[in-house]
JSON list of C-alpha atoms and ligand atoms in Angstrom, two decimals:
[
{"chain": "G", "resi": 802, "resn": "MET", "atom": "CA", "xyz": [89.49, 114.93, 88.95]},
{"chain": "G", "resi": 803, "resn": "SER", "atom": "CA", "xyz": [89.80, 117.20, 92.13]},
{"chain": "G", "resi": 804, "resn": "GLU", "atom": "CA", "xyz": [86.07, 118.53, 91.71]},
{"chain": "G", "resi": 805, "resn": "THR", "atom": "CA", "xyz": [84.32, 115.33, 91.06]},
{"chain": "G", "resi": 806, "resn": "ARG", "atom": "CA", "xyz": [83.07, 113.55, 94.69]},
{"chain": "G", "resi": 807, "resn": "LEU", "atom": "CA", "xyz": [82.57, 110.03, 95.55]},
{"chain": "G", "resi": 808, "resn": "SER", "atom": "CA", "xyz": [80.51, 108.10, 97.32]},
{"chain": "G", "resi": 809, "resn": "ILE", "atom": "CA", "xyz": [79.89, 105.24, 99.15]},
{"chain": "G", "resi": 810, "resn": "ARG", "atom": "CA", "xyz": [79.70, 101.98, 97.30]},
{"chain": "G", "resi": 811, "resn": "ILE", "atom": "CA", "xyz": [77.15, 99.34, 99.08]},
{"chain": "G", "resi": 812, "resn": "LEU", "atom": "CA", "xyz": [77.34, 95.50, 99.24]},
{"chain": "G", "resi": 813, "resn": "GLY", "atom": "CA", "xyz": [75.81, 94.62, 95.73]},
{"chain": "G", "resi": 814, "resn": "ASP", "atom": "CA", "xyz": [78.51, 96.62, 94.08]},
{"chain": "G", "resi": 815, "resn": "PRO", "atom": "CA", "xyz": [81.15, 94.24, 92.66]},
{"chain": "G", "resi": 816, "resn": "ILE", "atom": "CA", "xyz": [84.27, 96.45, 93.10]},
{"chain": "G", "resi": 817, "resn": "LEU", "atom": "CA", "xyz": [83.14, 95.48, 96.82]},
{"chain": "G", "resi": 818, "resn": "ARG", "atom": "CA", "xyz": [84.24, 92.11, 95.60]},
{"chain": "G", "resi": 819, "resn": "ARG", "atom": "CA", "xyz": [87.34, 92.85, 93.95]},
{"chain": "G", "resi": 820, "resn": "LYS", "atom": "CA", "xyz": [91.19, 92.61, 95.03]},
{"chain": "G", "resi": 821, "resn": "ALA", "atom": "CA", "xyz": [92.77, 96.06, 95.54]},
{"chain": "G", "resi": 822, "resn": "LYS", "atom": "CA", "xyz": [95.43, 97.34, 93.36]},
{"chain": "G", "resi": 823, "resn": "LEU", "atom": "CA", "xyz": [98.76, 97.80, 94.78]},
{"chain": "G", "resi": 824, "resn": "VAL", "atom": "CA", "xyz": [100.08, 101.33, 93.88]},
{"chain": "G", "resi": 825, "resn": "ALA", "atom": "CA", "xyz": [103.51, 101.26, 92.20]},
{"chain": "G", "resi": 826, "resn": "GLU", "atom": "CA", "xyz": [104.34, 104.95, 92.84]},
{"chain": "G", "resi": 827, "resn": "VAL", "atom": "CA", "xyz": [102.64, 107.31, 95.04]},
{"chain": "G", "resi": 828, "resn": "THR", "atom": "CA", "xyz": [101.35, 110.69, 93.21]},
{"chain": "G", "resi": 829, "resn": "GLU", "atom": "CA", "xyz": [99.61, 113.64, 93.39]},
{"chain": "G", "resi": 830, "resn": "VAL", "atom": "CA", "xyz": [96.44, 111.41, 92.07]},
{"chain": "G", "resi": 831, "resn": "ASP", "atom": "CA", "xyz": [96.86, 109.28, 95.14]},
{"chain": "G", "resi": 832, "resn": "ARG", "atom": "CA", "xyz": [97.08, 111.91, 97.76]},
{"chain": "G", "resi": 833, "resn": "GLN", "atom": "CA", "xyz": [93.52, 113.51, 96.59]},
{"chain": "G", "resi": 834, "resn": "VAL", "atom": "CA", "xyz": [91.92, 110.44, 96.92]},
{"chain": "G", "resi": 835, "resn": "LEU", "atom": "CA", "xyz": [93.14, 109.61, 100.07]},
{"chain": "G", "resi": 836, "resn": "SER", "atom": "CA", "xyz": [91.99, 113.55, 101.53]},
{"chain": "G", "resi": 837, "resn": "LYS", "atom": "CA", "xyz": [88.86, 113.17, 99.35]},
{"chain": "G", "resi": 838, "resn": "MET", "atom": "CA", "xyz": [87.92, 109.51, 101.31]},
{"chain": "G", "resi": 839, "resn": "ALA", "atom": "CA", "xyz": [88.86, 111.13, 104.56]},
{"chain": "G", "resi": 840, "resn": "ARG", "atom": "CA", "xyz": [86.46, 113.76, 103.74]},
{"chain": "G", "resi": 841, "resn": "LEU", "atom": "CA", "xyz": [84.39, 110.83, 102.44]},
{"chain": "G", "resi": 842, "resn": "MET", "atom": "CA", "xyz": [84.66, 109.48, 106.13]},
{"chain": "G", "resi": 843, "resn": "TYR", "atom": "CA", "xyz": [83.87, 111.77, 108.05]},
{"chain": "G", "resi": 844, "resn": "ASP", "atom": "CA", "xyz": [80.66, 112.96, 106.26]},
{"chain": "G", "resi": 845, "resn": "ALA", "atom": "CA", "xyz": [79.32, 109.73, 107.03]},
{"chain": "G", "resi": 846, "resn": "GLN", "atom": "CA", "xyz": [80.46, 109.13, 110.58]},
{"chain": "G", "resi": 847, "resn": "GLY", "atom": "CA", "xyz": [83.29, 106.69, 110.02]},
{"chain": "G", "resi": 848, "resn": "ILE", "atom": "CA", "xyz": [86.36, 105.51, 111.53]},
{"chain": "G", "resi": 849, "resn": "GLY", "atom": "CA", "xyz": [87.61, 103.34, 108.50]},
{"chain": "G", "resi": 850, "resn": "LEU", "atom": "CA", "xyz": [87.05, 103.55, 104.82]},
{"chain": "G", "resi": 851, "resn": "ALA", "atom": "CA", "xyz": [88.97, 101.88, 101.82]},
{"chain": "G", "resi": 852, "resn": "ALA", "atom": "CA", "xyz": [89.70, 102.56, 98.75]},
{"chain": "G", "resi": 853, "resn": "PRO", "atom": "CA", "xyz": [86.76, 100.54, 97.10]},
{"chain": "G", "resi": 854, "resn": "GLN", "atom": "CA", "xyz": [83.97, 101.66, 99.53]},
{"chain": "G", "resi": 855, "resn": "ALA", "atom": "CA", "xyz": [84.59, 104.75, 97.73]},
{"chain": "G", "resi": 856, "resn": "GLY", "atom": "CA", "xyz": [84.30, 103.27, 94.19]},
{"chain": "G", "resi": 857, "resn": "ILE", "atom": "CA", "xyz": [88.26, 103.16, 93.30]},
{"chain": "G", "resi": 858, "resn": "ASP", "atom": "CA", "xyz": [90.69, 100.29, 92.67]},
{"chain": "G", "resi": 859, "resn": "LYS", "atom": "CA", "xyz": [93.50, 100.79, 94.59]},
{"chain": "G", "resi": 860, "resn": "SER", "atom": "CA", "xyz": [95.25, 99.74, 97.67]},
{"chain": "G", "resi": 861, "resn": "LEU", "atom": "CA", "xyz": [94.40, 103.00, 99.67]},
{"chain": "G", "resi": 862, "resn": "ILE", "atom": "CA", "xyz": [92.93, 102.93, 103.44]},
{"chain": "G", "resi": 863, "resn": "VAL", "atom": "CA", "xyz": [92.00, 106.20, 106.04]},
{"chain": "G", "resi": 864, "resn": "ILE", "atom": "CA", "xyz": [91.16, 105.52, 109.72]},
{"chain": "G", "resi": 865, "resn": "ASP", "atom": "CA", "xyz": [91.01, 107.87, 112.22]},
{"chain": "G", "resi": 866, "resn": "ILE", "atom": "CA", "xyz": [89.50, 106.19, 115.79]},
{"chain": "G", "resi": 867, "resn": "GLY", "atom": "CA", "xyz": [89.50, 109.99, 117.40]},
{"chain": "G", "resi": 868, "resn": "SER", "atom": "CA", "xyz": [93.16, 109.75, 117.82]},
{"chain": "G", "resi": 869, "resn": "GLY", "atom": "CA", "xyz": [94.06, 111.21, 114.57]},
{"chain": "G", "resi": 870, "resn": "LEU", "atom": "CA", "xyz": [93.96, 110.23, 110.92]},
{"chain": "G", "resi": 871, "resn": "TYR", "atom": "CA", "xyz": [96.42, 107.67, 109.00]},
{"chain": "G", "resi": 872, "resn": "LYS", "atom": "CA", "xyz": [96.05, 107.84, 105.18]},
{"chain": "G", "resi": 873, "resn": "LEU", "atom": "CA", "xyz": [98.12, 104.53, 104.03]},
{"chain": "G", "resi": 874, "resn": "ILE", "atom": "CA", "xyz": [98.92, 103.12, 101.09]},
{"chain": "G", "resi": 875, "resn": "ASN", "atom": "CA", "xyz": [99.13, 99.10, 99.86]},
{"chain": "G", "resi": 876, "resn": "PRO", "atom": "CA", "xyz": [98.65, 98.80, 103.78]},
{"chain": "G", "resi": 877, "resn": "LYS", "atom": "CA", "xyz": [99.87, 94.59, 105.10]},
{"chain": "G", "resi": 878, "resn": "ILE", "atom": "CA", "xyz": [99.83, 92.56, 107.87]},
{"chain": "G", "resi": 879, "resn": "ILE", "atom": "CA", "xyz": [103.29, 91.74, 108.82]},
{"chain": "G", "resi": 880, "resn": "SER", "atom": "CA", "xyz": [102.16, 90.04, 112.88]},
{"chain": "G", "resi": 881, "resn": "ARG", "atom": "CA", "xyz": [99.31, 89.36, 114.66]},
{"chain": "G", "resi": 882, "resn": "GLU", "atom": "CA", "xyz": [98.45, 88.22, 118.00]},
{"chain": "G", "resi": 883, "resn": "GLY", "atom": "CA", "xyz": [96.07, 87.30, 120.70]},
{"chain": "G", "resi": 884, "resn": "THR", "atom": "CA", "xyz": [92.51, 87.42, 119.49]},
{"chain": "G", "resi": 885, "resn": "GLN", "atom": "CA", "xyz": [89.13, 89.96, 120.16]},
{"chain": "G", "resi": 886, "resn": "SER", "atom": "CA", "xyz": [85.85, 89.99, 119.17]},
{"chain": "G", "resi": 887, "resn": "LEU", "atom": "CA", "xyz": [84.43, 93.05, 118.25]},
{"chain": "G", "resi": 888, "resn": "GLU", "atom": "CA", "xyz": [80.70, 94.35, 117.48]},
{"chain": "G", "resi": 889, "resn": "GLU", "atom": "CA", "xyz": [81.42, 95.88, 113.84]},
{"chain": "G", "resi": 890, "resn": "GLY", "atom": "CA", "xyz": [79.55, 97.90, 111.41]},
{"chain": "G", "resi": 891, "resn": "CYS", "atom": "CA", "xyz": [80.05, 99.25, 107.95]},
{"chain": "G", "resi": 892, "resn": "LEU", "atom": "CA", "xyz": [79.40, 101.61, 105.63]},
{"chain": "G", "resi": 893, "resn": "SER", "atom": "CA", "xyz": [78.99, 99.53, 102.90]},
{"chain": "G", "resi": 894, "resn": "VAL", "atom": "CA", "xyz": [76.40, 97.30, 104.36]},
{"chain": "G", "resi": 895, "resn": "PRO", "atom": "CA", "xyz": [74.55, 99.67, 106.11]},
{"chain": "G", "resi": 896, "resn": "GLY", "atom": "CA", "xyz": [72.65, 98.67, 109.29]},
{"chain": "G", "resi": 897, "resn": "ALA", "atom": "CA", "xyz": [73.72, 95.24, 109.68]},
{"chain": "G", "resi": 898, "resn": "SER", "atom": "CA", "xyz": [76.41, 94.88, 112.70]},
{"chain": "G", "resi": 899, "resn": "VAL", "atom": "CA", "xyz": [78.22, 91.99, 112.91]},
{"chain": "G", "resi": 900, "resn": "LYS", "atom": "CA", "xyz": [80.75, 90.35, 115.87]},
{"chain": "G", "resi": 901, "resn": "VAL", "atom": "CA", "xyz": [83.99, 89.46, 114.11]},
{"chain": "G", "resi": 902, "resn": "ARG", "atom": "CA", "xyz": [86.59, 87.52, 115.59]},
{"chain": "G", "resi": 903, "resn": "ARG", "atom": "CA", "xyz": [90.27, 89.56, 114.55]},
{"chain": "G", "resi": 904, "resn": "SER", "atom": "CA", "xyz": [93.43, 89.76, 115.96]},
{"chain": "G", "resi": 905, "resn": "LYS", "atom": "CA", "xyz": [94.00, 91.65, 119.15]},
{"chain": "G", "resi": 906, "resn": "VAL", "atom": "CA", "xyz": [97.71, 92.91, 118.58]},
{"chain": "G", "resi": 907, "resn": "ILE", "atom": "CA", "xyz": [98.97, 93.70, 115.08]},
{"chain": "G", "resi": 908, "resn": "LYS", "atom": "CA", "xyz": [101.49, 94.93, 113.61]},
{"chain": "G", "resi": 909, "resn": "ILE", "atom": "CA", "xyz": [100.99, 97.16, 109.93]},
{"chain": "G", "resi": 910, "resn": "LYS", "atom": "CA", "xyz": [103.90, 97.63, 107.26]},
{"chain": "G", "resi": 911, "resn": "ALA", "atom": "CA", "xyz": [102.54, 100.44, 104.27]},
{"chain": "G", "resi": 912, "resn": "LEU", "atom": "CA", "xyz": [103.67, 103.55, 102.59]},
{"chain": "G", "resi": 913, "resn": "ASP", "atom": "CA", "xyz": [102.75, 106.93, 103.49]},
{"chain": "G", "resi": 914, "resn": "GLU", "atom": "CA", "xyz": [101.25, 109.80, 101.82]},
{"chain": "G", "resi": 915, "resn": "GLN", "atom": "CA", "xyz": [104.76, 110.70, 100.32]},
{"chain": "G", "resi": 916, "resn": "GLY", "atom": "CA", "xyz": [105.58, 106.98, 99.53]},
{"chain": "G", "resi": 917, "resn": "ALA", "atom": "CA", "xyz": [107.53, 106.66, 102.30]},
{"chain": "G", "resi": 918, "resn": "ALA", "atom": "CA", "xyz": [108.13, 102.99, 103.96]},
{"chain": "G", "resi": 919, "resn": "VAL", "atom": "CA", "xyz": [106.10, 103.02, 107.70]},
{"chain": "G", "resi": 920, "resn": "THR", "atom": "CA", "xyz": [105.44, 100.35, 110.38]},
{"chain": "G", "resi": 921, "resn": "ILE", "atom": "CA", "xyz": [102.47, 100.69, 113.01]},
{"chain": "G", "resi": 922, "resn": "ASP", "atom": "CA", "xyz": [101.90, 98.69, 115.73]},
{"chain": "G", "resi": 923, "resn": "ALA", "atom": "CA", "xyz": [98.12, 98.65, 116.35]},
{"chain": "G", "resi": 924, "resn": "GLN", "atom": "CA", "xyz": [95.42, 96.69, 119.28]},
{"chain": "G", "resi": 925, "resn": "GLY", "atom": "CA", "xyz": [91.78, 96.91, 120.84]},
{"chain": "G", "resi": 926, "resn": "LEU", "atom": "CA", "xyz": [89.44, 98.87, 118.47]},
{"chain": "G", "resi": 927, "resn": "LEU", "atom": "CA", "xyz": [92.37, 100.10, 115.62]},
{"chain": "G", "resi": 928, "resn": "ALA", "atom": "CA", "xyz": [93.74, 97.19, 115.30]},
{"chain": "G", "resi": 929, "resn": "CYS", "atom": "CA", "xyz": [90.13, 95.59, 114.43]},
{"chain": "G", "resi": 930, "resn": "VAL", "atom": "CA", "xyz": [90.07, 98.71, 112.42]},
{"chain": "G", "resi": 931, "resn": "PHE", "atom": "CA", "xyz": [92.98, 98.19, 109.98]},
{"chain": "G", "resi": 932, "resn": "GLN", "atom": "CA", "xyz": [92.16, 94.63, 110.35]},
{"chain": "G", "resi": 933, "resn": "HIS", "atom": "CA", "xyz": [88.17, 95.39, 108.48]},
{"chain": "G", "resi": 934, "resn": "GLU", "atom": "CA", "xyz": [89.85, 97.86, 105.94]},
{"chain": "G", "resi": 935, "resn": "ILE", "atom": "CA", "xyz": [92.65, 95.89, 104.94]},
{"chain": "G", "resi": 936, "resn": "ASP", "atom": "CA", "xyz": [89.55, 92.49, 104.48]},
{"chain": "G", "resi": 937, "resn": "HIS", "atom": "CA", "xyz": [87.99, 95.75, 102.27]},
{"chain": "G", "resi": 938, "resn": "LEU", "atom": "CA", "xyz": [91.40, 95.87, 100.19]},
{"chain": "G", "resi": 939, "resn": "ASN", "atom": "CA", "xyz": [91.14, 92.11, 99.64]},
{"chain": "G", "resi": 940, "resn": "GLY", "atom": "CA", "xyz": [86.96, 92.20, 98.52]},
{"chain": "G", "resi": 941, "resn": "LYS", "atom": "CA", "xyz": [86.37, 91.14, 102.07]},
{"chain": "G", "resi": 942, "resn": "LEU", "atom": "CA", "xyz": [83.17, 92.27, 104.22]},
{"chain": "G", "resi": 943, "resn": "ILE", "atom": "CA", "xyz": [81.23, 91.54, 107.47]},
{"chain": "G", "resi": 944, "resn": "ILE", "atom": "CA", "xyz": [78.97, 89.52, 106.70]},
{"chain": "G", "resi": 945, "resn": "ASP", "atom": "CA", "xyz": [81.40, 87.01, 105.17]},
{"chain": "G", "resi": 946, "resn": "TYR", "atom": "CA", "xyz": [81.97, 86.18, 108.94]},
{"chain": "G", "resi": 947, "resn": "ALA", "atom": "CA", "xyz": [77.90, 85.93, 110.33]},
{"chain": "G", "resi": 948, "resn": "SER", "atom": "CA", "xyz": [76.06, 83.05, 109.92]},
{"chain": "G", "resi": 949, "resn": "ILE", "atom": "CA", "xyz": [74.29, 82.22, 106.79]},
{"chain": "G", "resi": 950, "resn": "LEU", "atom": "CA", "xyz": [71.02, 83.23, 108.03]},
{"chain": "G", "resi": 951, "resn": "SER", "atom": "CA", "xyz": [71.86, 86.75, 109.26]},
{"chain": "G", "resi": 952, "resn": "ARG", "atom": "CA", "xyz": [73.43, 86.78, 106.08]},
{"chain": "G", "resi": 953, "resn": "MET", "atom": "CA", "xyz": [70.62, 85.94, 104.33]},
{"chain": "G", "resi": 954, "resn": "ARG", "atom": "CA", "xyz": [68.77, 88.84, 106.85]},
{"chain": "G", "resi": 955, "resn": "ILE", "atom": "CA", "xyz": [70.97, 91.55, 106.25]},
{"chain": "G", "resi": 956, "resn": "LYS", "atom": "CA", "xyz": [70.96, 91.07, 102.19]},
{"chain": "G", "resi": 957, "resn": "LYS", "atom": "CA", "xyz": [67.07, 91.00, 102.08]},
{"chain": "G", "resi": 958, "resn": "LYS", "atom": "CA", "xyz": [66.66, 93.65, 104.00]},
{"chain": "G", "resi": 959, "resn": "LEU", "atom": "CA", "xyz": [69.21, 95.93, 101.71]},
{"chain": "G", "resi": 960, "resn": "GLU", "atom": "CA", "xyz": [67.67, 94.90, 98.31]},
{"chain": "G", "resi": 961, "resn": "LYS", "atom": "CA", "xyz": [64.20, 96.42, 99.28]},
{"chain": "G", "resi": 962, "resn": "LEU", "atom": "CA", "xyz": [66.10, 99.74, 100.00]},
{"chain": "G", "resi": 963, "resn": "GLN", "atom": "CA", "xyz": [66.45, 102.38, 97.60]},
{"chain": "G", "resi": 964, "resn": "SER", "atom": "CA", "xyz": [69.03, 104.15, 98.14]},
{"chain": "G", "resi": 965, "resn": "SER", "atom": "CA", "xyz": [68.11, 107.19, 99.62]},
{"chain": "G", "resi": 966, "resn": "GLN", "atom": "CA", "xyz": [67.34, 104.94, 102.40]},
{"chain": "G", "resi": 967, "resn": "TYR", "atom": "CA", "xyz": [70.98, 104.34, 103.33]},
{"chain": "G", "resi": 968, "resn": "GLU", "atom": "CA", "xyz": [71.36, 107.48, 105.21]},
{"chain": "G", "resi": 969, "resn": "LYS", "atom": "CA", "xyz": [68.55, 107.50, 107.38]},
{"chain": "G", "resi": 970, "resn": "LEU", "atom": "CA", "xyz": [69.89, 103.82, 108.20]},
{"chain": "G", "resi": 971, "resn": "ARG", "atom": "CA", "xyz": [73.18, 105.31, 108.69]},
{"chain": "G", "resi": 972, "resn": "GLU", "atom": "CA", "xyz": [71.67, 107.34, 111.14]},
{"chain": "G", "resi": 973, "resn": "SER", "atom": "CA", "xyz": [69.71, 104.96, 112.92]},
{"chain": "G", "resi": 974, "resn": "LYS", "atom": "CA", "xyz": [73.07, 102.99, 113.92]},
{"chain": "G", "resi": 975, "resn": "THR", "atom": "CA", "xyz": [75.71, 105.60, 114.85]},
{"chain": "G", "resi": 976, "resn": "GLU", "atom": "CA", "xyz": [76.50, 104.20, 118.28]},
{"chain": "G", "resi": 977, "resn": "SER", "atom": "CA", "xyz": [77.73, 100.98, 116.61]},
{"chain": "G", "resi": 978, "resn": "ARG", "atom": "CA", "xyz": [81.33, 101.35, 114.33]},
{"chain": "G", "resi": 979, "resn": "GLN", "atom": "CA", "xyz": [81.15, 102.20, 110.91]},
{"chain": "G", "resi": 980, "resn": "LEU", "atom": "CA", "xyz": [83.67, 101.25, 108.90]},
{"chain": "L", "resi": 1322, "resn": "LIG", "atom": "ZN1", "xyz": [83.47, 98.22, 106.08]}
]
């Protein structure tokens, strides 16, 4: 297991549309998966990644917007305040960028790697990334926030691409936030 490399799943992969399973008890396997997810996120120059994006059907997320790495299990938003709209990219929807309206200030409840309950206050970009990753755990993607027209455009563009071209597309979009 520890030698298996994870790879990023792209729009069209059914796992991205499934609701991730809650983790009943945090084990060494989950800690290993979180470490691999973090490596995958950093390699792809992302600032957040949810387990389904790595092909894993579990409620796990990693986030690092430049102020430290979060590795969380079963994250849940317990309060929200205000709204904000930021331009978001997604590692699973290469080349797309969608302006998404989200809560500005949120409080998260989750488990840490040791299985201890934690609460996190987040605002601005960090709050946005948490909401994006929790969306992934619920099978929701940024294109669900886009207009029907731009959704069709994004899908069409991706259908034409070979997986080898995803990297290139991602690189060309490094100025937008990849989550
Ligand atoms: Zn994403």
